[in-house]
Short mmCIF file of C-alpha atoms in Angstrom, two decimals:
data_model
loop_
_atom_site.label_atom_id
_atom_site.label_comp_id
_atom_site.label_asym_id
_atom_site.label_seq_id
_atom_site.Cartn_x
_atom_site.Cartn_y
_atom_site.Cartn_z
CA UNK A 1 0.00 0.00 0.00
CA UNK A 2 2.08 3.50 -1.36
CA UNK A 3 0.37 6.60 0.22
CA UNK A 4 -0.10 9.59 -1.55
CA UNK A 5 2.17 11.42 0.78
CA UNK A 6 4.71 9.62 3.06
CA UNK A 7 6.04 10.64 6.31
CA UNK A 8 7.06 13.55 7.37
CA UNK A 9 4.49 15.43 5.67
CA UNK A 10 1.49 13.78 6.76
CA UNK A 11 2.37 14.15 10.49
CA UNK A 12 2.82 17.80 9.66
CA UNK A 13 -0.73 17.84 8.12
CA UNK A 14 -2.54 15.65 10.92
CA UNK A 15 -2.18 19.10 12.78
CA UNK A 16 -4.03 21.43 10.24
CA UNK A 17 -6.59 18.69 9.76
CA UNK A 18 -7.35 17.94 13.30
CA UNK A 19 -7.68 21.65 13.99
CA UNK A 20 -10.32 21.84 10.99
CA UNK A 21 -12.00 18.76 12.72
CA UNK A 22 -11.92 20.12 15.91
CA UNK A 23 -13.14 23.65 14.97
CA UNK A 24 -16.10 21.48 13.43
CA UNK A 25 -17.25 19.52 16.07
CA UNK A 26 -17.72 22.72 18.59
CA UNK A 27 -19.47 24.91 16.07
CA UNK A 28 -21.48 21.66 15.43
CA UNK A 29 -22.63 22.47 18.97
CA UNK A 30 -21.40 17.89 19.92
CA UNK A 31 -19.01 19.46 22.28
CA UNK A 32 -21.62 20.26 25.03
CA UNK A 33 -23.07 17.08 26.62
CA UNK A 34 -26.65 18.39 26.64
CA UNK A 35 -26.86 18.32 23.10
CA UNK A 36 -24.95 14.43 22.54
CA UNK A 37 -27.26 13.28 25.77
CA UNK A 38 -30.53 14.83 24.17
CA UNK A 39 -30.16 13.23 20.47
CA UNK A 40 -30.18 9.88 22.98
CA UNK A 41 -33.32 11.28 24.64
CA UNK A 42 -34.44 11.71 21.22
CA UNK A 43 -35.41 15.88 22.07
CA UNK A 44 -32.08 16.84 19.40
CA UNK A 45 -31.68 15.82 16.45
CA UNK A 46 -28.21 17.81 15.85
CA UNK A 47 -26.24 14.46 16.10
CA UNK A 48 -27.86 12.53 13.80
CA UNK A 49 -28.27 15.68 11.15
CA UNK A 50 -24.53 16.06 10.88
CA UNK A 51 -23.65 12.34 10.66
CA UNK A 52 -26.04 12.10 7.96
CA UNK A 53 -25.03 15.31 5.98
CA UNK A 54 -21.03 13.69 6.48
CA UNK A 55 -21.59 10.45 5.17
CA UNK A 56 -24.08 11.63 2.22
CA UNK A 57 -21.38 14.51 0.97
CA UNK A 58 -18.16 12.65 1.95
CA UNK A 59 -19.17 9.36 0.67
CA UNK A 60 -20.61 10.88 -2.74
CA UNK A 61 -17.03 12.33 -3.12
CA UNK A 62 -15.01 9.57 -1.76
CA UNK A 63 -16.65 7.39 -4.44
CA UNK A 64 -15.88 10.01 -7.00
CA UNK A 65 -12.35 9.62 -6.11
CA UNK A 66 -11.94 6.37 -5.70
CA UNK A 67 -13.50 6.07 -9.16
CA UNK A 68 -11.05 8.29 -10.06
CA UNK A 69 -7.98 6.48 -8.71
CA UNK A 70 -7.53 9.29 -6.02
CA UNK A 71 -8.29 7.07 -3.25
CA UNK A 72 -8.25 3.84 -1.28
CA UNK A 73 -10.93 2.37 0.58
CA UNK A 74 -10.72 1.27 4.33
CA UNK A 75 -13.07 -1.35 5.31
CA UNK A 76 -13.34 -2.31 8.56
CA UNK A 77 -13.87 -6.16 8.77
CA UNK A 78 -17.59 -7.42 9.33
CA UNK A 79 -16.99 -9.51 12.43
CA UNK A 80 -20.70 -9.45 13.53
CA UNK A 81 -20.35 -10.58 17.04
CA UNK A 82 -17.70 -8.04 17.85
CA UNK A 83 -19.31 -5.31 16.29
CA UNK A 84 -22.45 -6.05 17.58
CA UNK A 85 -21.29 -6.31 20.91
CA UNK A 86 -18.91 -3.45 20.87
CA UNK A 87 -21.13 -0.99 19.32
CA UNK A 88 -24.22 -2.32 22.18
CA UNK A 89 -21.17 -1.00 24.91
CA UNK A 90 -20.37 2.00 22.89
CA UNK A 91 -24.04 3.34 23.24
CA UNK A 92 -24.43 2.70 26.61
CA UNK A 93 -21.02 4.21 27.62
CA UNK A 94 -21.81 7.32 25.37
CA UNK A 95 -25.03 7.98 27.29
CA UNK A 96 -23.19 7.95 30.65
CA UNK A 97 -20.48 9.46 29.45
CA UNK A 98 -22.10 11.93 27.18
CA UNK A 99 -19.36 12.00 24.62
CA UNK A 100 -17.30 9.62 22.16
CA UNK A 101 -13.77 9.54 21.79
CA UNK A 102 -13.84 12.52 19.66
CA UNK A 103 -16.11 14.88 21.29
CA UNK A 104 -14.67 13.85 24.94
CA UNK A 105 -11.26 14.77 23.82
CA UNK A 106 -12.75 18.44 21.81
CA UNK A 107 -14.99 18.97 24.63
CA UNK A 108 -12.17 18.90 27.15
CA UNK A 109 -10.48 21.90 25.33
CA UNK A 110 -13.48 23.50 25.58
CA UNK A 111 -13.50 23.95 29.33
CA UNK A 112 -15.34 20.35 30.01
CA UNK A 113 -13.84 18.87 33.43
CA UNK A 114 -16.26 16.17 34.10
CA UNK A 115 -15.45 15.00 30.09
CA UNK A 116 -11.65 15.12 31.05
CA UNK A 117 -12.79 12.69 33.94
CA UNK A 118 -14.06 10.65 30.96
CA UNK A 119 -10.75 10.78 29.02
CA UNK A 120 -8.95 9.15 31.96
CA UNK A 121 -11.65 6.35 32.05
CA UNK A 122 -10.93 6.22 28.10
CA UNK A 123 -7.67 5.54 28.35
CA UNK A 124 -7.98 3.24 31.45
CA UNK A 125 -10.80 1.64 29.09
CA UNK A 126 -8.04 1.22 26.19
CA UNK A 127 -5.95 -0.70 28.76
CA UNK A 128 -8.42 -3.30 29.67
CA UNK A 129 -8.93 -3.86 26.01
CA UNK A 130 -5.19 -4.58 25.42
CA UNK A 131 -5.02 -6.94 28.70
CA UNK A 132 -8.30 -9.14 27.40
CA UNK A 133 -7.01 -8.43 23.93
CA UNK A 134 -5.92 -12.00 23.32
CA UNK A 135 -9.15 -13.07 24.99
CA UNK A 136 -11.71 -11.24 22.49
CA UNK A 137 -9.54 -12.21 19.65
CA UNK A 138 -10.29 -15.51 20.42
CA UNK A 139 -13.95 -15.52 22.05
CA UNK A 140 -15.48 -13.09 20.20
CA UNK A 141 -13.89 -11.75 17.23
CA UNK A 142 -13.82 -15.10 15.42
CA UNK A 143 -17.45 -15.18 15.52
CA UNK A 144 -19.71 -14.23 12.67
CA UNK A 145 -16.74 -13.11 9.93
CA UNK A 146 -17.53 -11.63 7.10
CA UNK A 147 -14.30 -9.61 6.13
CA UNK A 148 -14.30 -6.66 4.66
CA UNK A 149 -17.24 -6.70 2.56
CA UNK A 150 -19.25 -3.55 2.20
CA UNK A 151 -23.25 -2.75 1.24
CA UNK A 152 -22.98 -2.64 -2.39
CA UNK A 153 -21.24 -6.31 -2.92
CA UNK A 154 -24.13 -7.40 -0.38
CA UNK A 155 -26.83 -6.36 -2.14
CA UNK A 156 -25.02 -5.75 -5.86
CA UNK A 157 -26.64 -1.95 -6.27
CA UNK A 158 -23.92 0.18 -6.42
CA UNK A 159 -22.57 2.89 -4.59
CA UNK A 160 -23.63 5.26 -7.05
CA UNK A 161 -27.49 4.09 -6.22
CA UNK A 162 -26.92 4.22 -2.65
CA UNK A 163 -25.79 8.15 -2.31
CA UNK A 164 -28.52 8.54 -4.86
CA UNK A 165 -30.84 7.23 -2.57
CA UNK A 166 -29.60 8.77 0.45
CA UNK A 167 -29.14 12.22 -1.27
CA UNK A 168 -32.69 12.19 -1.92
CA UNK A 169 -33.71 11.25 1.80
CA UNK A 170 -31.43 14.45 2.56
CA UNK A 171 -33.16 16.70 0.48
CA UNK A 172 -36.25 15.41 1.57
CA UNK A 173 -35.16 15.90 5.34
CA UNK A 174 -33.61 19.26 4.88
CA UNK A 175 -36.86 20.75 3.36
CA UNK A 176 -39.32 19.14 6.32
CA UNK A 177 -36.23 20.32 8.79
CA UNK A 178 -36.25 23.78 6.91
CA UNK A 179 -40.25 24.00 6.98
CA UNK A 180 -40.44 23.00 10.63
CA UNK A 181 -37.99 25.62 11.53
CA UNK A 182 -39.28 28.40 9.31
CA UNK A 183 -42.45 28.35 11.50
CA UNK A 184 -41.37 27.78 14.43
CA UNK A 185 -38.90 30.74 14.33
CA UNK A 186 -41.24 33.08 13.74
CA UNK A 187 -41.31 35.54 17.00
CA UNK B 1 -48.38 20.05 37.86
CA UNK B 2 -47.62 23.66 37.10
CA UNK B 3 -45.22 23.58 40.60
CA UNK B 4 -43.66 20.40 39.15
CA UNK B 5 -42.60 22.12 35.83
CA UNK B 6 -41.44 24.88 37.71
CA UNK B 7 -39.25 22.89 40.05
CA UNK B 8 -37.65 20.85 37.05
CA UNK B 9 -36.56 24.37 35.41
CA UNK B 10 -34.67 25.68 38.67
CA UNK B 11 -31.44 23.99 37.14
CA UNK B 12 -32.04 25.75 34.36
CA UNK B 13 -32.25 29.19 36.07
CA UNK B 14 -29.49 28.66 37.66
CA UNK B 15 -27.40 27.57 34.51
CA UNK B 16 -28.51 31.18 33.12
CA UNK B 17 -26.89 32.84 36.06
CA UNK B 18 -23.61 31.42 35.79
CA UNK B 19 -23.33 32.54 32.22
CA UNK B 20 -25.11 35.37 32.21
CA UNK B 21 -21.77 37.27 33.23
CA UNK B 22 -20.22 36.35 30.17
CA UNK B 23 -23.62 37.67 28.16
CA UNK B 24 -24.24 34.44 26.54
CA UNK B 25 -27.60 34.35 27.94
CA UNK B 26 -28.10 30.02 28.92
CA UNK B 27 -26.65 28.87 25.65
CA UNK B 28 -23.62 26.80 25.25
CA UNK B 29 -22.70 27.39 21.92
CA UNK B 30 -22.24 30.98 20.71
CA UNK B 31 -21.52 30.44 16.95
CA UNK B 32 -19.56 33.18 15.24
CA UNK B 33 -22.07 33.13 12.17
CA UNK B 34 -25.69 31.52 12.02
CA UNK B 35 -24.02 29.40 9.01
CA UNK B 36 -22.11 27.76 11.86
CA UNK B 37 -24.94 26.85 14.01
CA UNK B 38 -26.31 25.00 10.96
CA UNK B 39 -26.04 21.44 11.61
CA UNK B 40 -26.31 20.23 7.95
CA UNK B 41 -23.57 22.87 7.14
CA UNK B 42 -21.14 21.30 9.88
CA UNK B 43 -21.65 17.49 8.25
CA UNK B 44 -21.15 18.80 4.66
CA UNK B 45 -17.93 20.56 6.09
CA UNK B 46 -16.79 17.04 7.63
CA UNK B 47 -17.49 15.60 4.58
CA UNK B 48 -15.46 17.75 2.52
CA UNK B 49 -12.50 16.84 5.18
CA UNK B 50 -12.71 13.20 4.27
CA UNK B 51 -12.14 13.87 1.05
CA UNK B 52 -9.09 15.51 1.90
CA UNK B 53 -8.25 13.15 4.66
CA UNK B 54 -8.88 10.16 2.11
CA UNK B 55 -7.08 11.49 -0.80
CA UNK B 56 -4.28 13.39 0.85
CA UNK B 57 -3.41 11.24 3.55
CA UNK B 58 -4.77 8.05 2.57
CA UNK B 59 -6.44 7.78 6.39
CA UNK B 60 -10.15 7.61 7.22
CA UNK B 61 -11.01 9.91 9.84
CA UNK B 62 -10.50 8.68 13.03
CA UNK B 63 -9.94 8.71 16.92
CA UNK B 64 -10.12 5.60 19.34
CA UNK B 65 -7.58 3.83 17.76
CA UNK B 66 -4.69 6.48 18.56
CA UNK B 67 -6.29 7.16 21.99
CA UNK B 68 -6.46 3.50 22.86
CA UNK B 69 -3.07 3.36 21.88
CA UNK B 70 -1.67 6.62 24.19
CA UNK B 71 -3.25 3.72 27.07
CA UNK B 72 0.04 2.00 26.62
CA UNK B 73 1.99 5.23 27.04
CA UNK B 74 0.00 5.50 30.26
CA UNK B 75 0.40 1.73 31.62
CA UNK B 76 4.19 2.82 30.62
CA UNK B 77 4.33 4.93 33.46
CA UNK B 78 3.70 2.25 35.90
CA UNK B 79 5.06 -1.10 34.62
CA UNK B 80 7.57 0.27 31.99
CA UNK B 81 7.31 -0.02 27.83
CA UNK B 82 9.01 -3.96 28.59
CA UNK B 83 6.16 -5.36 30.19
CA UNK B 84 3.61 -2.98 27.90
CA UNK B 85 5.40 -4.55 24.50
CA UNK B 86 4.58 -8.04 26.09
CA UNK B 87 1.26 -7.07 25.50
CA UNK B 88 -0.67 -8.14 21.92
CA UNK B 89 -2.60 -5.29 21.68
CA UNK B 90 0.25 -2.62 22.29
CA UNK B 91 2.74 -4.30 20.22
CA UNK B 92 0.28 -4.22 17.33
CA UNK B 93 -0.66 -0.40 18.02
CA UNK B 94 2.27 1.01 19.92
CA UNK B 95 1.81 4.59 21.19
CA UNK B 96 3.82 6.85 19.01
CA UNK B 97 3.97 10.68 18.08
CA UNK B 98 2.11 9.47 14.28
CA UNK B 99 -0.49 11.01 11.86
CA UNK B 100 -3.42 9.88 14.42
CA UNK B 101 -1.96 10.71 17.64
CA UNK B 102 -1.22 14.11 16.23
CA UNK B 103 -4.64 14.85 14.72
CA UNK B 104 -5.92 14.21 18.20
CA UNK B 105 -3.52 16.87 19.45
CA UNK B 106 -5.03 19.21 16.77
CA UNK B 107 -8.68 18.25 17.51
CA UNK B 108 -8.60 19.69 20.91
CA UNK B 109 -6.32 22.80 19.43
CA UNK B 110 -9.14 23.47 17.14
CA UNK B 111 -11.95 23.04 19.63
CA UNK B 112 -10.50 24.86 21.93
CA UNK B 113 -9.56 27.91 19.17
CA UNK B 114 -13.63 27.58 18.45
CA UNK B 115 -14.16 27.91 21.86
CA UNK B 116 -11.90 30.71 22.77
CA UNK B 117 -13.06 33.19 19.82
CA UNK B 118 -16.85 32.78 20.27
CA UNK B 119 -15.96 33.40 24.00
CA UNK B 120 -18.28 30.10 25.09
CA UNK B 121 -14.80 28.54 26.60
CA UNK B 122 -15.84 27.58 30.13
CA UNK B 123 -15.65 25.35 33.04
CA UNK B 124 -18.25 22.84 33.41
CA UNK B 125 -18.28 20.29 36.23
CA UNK B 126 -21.70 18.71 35.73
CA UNK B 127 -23.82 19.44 32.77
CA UNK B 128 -27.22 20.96 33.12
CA UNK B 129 -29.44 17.93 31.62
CA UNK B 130 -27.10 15.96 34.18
CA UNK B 131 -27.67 17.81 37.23
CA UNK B 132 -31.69 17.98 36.06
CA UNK B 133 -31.77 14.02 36.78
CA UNK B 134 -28.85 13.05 38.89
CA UNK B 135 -28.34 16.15 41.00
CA UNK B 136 -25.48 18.88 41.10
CA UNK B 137 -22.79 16.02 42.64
CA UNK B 138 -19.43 16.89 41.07
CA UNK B 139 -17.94 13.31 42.62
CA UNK B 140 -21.35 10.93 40.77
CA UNK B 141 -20.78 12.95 37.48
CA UNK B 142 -17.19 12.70 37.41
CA UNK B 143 -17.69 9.22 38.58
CA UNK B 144 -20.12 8.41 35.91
CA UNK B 145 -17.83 9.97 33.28
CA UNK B 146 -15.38 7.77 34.09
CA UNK B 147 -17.16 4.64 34.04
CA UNK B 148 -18.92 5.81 30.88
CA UNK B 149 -15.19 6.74 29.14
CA UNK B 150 -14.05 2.54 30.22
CA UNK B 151 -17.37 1.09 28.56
CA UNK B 152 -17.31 3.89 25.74
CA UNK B 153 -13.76 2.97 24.92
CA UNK B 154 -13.85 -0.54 25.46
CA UNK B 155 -17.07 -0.96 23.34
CA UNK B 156 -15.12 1.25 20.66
CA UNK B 157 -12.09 -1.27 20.27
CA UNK B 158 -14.05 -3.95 20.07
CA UNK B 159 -16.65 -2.85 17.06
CA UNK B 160 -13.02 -1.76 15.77
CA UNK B 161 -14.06 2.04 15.80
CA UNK B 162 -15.92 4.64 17.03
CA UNK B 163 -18.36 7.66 16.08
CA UNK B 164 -15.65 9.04 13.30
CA UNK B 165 -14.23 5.88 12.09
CA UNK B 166 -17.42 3.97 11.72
CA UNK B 167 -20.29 6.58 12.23
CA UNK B 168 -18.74 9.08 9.84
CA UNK B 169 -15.80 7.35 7.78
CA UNK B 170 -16.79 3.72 7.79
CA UNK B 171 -20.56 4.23 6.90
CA UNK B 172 -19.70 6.16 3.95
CA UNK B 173 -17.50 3.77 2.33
CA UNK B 174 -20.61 1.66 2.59
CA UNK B 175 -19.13 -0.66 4.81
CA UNK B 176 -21.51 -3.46 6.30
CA UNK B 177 -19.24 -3.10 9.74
CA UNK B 178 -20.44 0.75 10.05
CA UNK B 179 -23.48 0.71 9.38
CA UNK B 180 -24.41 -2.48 11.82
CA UNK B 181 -22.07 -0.26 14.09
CA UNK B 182 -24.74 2.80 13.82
CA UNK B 183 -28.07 1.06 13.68
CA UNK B 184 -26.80 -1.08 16.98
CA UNK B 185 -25.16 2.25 18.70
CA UNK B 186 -28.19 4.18 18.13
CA UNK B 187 -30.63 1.58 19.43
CA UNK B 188 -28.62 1.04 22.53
CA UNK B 189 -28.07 4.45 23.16
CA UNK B 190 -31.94 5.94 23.22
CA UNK B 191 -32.64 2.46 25.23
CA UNK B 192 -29.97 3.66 27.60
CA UNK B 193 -31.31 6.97 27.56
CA UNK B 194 -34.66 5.95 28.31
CA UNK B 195 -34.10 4.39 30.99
CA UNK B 196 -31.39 6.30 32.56
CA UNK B 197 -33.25 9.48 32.35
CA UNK B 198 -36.35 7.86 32.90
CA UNK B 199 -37.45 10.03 36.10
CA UNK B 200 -36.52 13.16 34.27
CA UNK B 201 -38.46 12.38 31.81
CA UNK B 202 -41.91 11.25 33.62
CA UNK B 203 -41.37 14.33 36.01
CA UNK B 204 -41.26 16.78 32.63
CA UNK B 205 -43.86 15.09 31.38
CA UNK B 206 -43.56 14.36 26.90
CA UNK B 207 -41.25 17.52 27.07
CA UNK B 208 -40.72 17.48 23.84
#
């Protein structure tokens, strides 16, 4: 695998990029906990808009450049137990929490104390995953593999079809979303 | 009923008074531009950065696998990088000063920039919906937050990623992982929610 750029550049660019990332996620308002808690409570929705806006404009271009030749994909394997399991954790931990590993860290920059409390149990989390590490290799990742396989070879509609798709569920959810608001706003 | 609605907002009030020095009037977020505030804007801007990320770096966006790794930086500390390179999981993502450790150094710089120039940078010790159904107990929310941070972390290295590399960057390759990752996060989450905020929620009524 040759990356476009090699070291030492791309260190020097994880900088600028994480900045841009980091600048995004606060204006995004997924900094504060009562906004990541709330999409949970299902009373915000400002979680679930920007995840959907990312992967309907990033994928539609990430396909057009992987078409292109301009970039790889990276699948993460389909072990079903694992990821089943491990995302079932993730949600619960993110409610008590309030943040993932992203937000806790921004959010902690942004004056959060009780997130940087979180951070430690992150990386003290990250620790008990290395020392049962062998175990879950063993025990649970092995079951359910599917490899790397992705939506489109599962179903055989191309990616193409699927941003289609979910471009049009967008625009239909941006104009109810811009509707709603339009009337509600009103003073 | 009316007392009862009153007496779930007095966190609220309160919240107002601490920032109401700073002018920001109860809100968290004081976005430079409305543009900002825009949460469709923000995803299409994320979006845009994994095309850069993808094509210029040849990395999906990510951030649990670089902060599980610093965890063997930290178990360093106490047993030494000997007994942490004995370990699987450590050998096979040793802690180093690379392109995803980094871009979590430059994820809090840019949050905290944000922050700064709106002028909503500010210490919080317990949240306001958390102090609205578990009380105003620095110790139980820092508690909680650590507790939450083991299973959040722990739960994020074994689905092999976390809200960035398989909410945003996995699910728009298309990848089966990611999206079983979202549908399952999501699902336990609001059931966690439910039930975790359940008294807040019956004493406020739908509060929607």
């Amino acid at each position: 695998m040759t990356l476009p750029i090699e070291t030492p550049l791309r260190e020097l660019l994880a900088i600028p990029l994480g900045i841009i990332f980091g600048v995004l996620l606060h204006r995004g308002g997924v900094t504060d906990y009562n906004v990541i808690v709330n999409q949970f409570r299902l009373k915000d929705f400002t979680v679930a808009k920007i995840m959907f806006a990312a992967i309907v404009v990033g994928g539609a271009g990430v396909l057009m450049l992987h078409k292109l030749g301009y970039a790889q994909y990276h699948i993460k394997p389909a072990n079903l137990l694992g990821v089943s399991l491990g995302a079932t954790l993730f949600g619960i931990g993110m409610v008590l929490y309030g943040y993932c590993p992203g937000t806790g860290l921004a959010a902690v920059a942004t004056g959060s104390l009780h997130a940087l409390s979180g951070v430690v149990g992150m990386l003290a989390g990250g620790a008990l995953y290395a020392l049962t590490f062998p175990w879950v290799e063993a025990k649970i990742q092995s079951v359910g593999q599917l490899g790397k396989v992705t939506v489109p070879e599962l179903t055989n509609i191309p990616g193409g079809a699927w941003f289609l798709l979910l471009s049009l569920v967008l625009a239909v959810v941006l104009y109810q979303d811009r509707n709603k608001t339009s009337v509600e706003q009103k003073p | 009923m009316k007392n009862e609605l009153l007496a779930g907002n007095g966190p609220v009030i309160s919240s107002r008074k601490r920032t109401a020095t700073k002018a920001v009037e109860g809100q968290h977020i004081t976005p430079a531009s409305p543009l900002y505030r825009n949460p469709y804007v923000i995803g299409a801007g994320l979006g845009v950065l994994s095309w850069i990320v993808f094509a210029v770096v040849n990395q999906p966006l990510g951030t649990s696998t670089s902060l599980s790794a610093a965890s063997g930086a930290c178990a360093a500390l106490f047993v030494g990088w000997d007994e942490v390179f004995k370990n699987a999981y450590w050998t096979k993502h040793p802690a180093t000063w690379d392109y995803g450790s980094l871009f979590l150094i430059g994820t809090m710089l840019g949050a905290f920039l944000s922050a700064f120039a709106s002028g909503s940078f500010r210490i919080e010790k317990v949240p306001k919906v958390w102090s609205q159904g578990f009380g105003h107990s620095t110790t139980v929310r820092f508690v909680a937050a650590f507790v939450g941070g083991i299973i959040v972390m722990y739960g994020a290295r074994m689905a092999g990623g976390c809200t960035s590399g398989h909410g945003i960057s996995g699910a728009l390759q298309l990848a089966l992982s990611s999206w079983i990752f979202l549908a399952v996060m999501f699902i336990a989450g609001i059931a966690s929610a439910l039930l975790l905020f359940r008294k807040l929620n019956q004493r406020k009524g739908s509060g929607l």
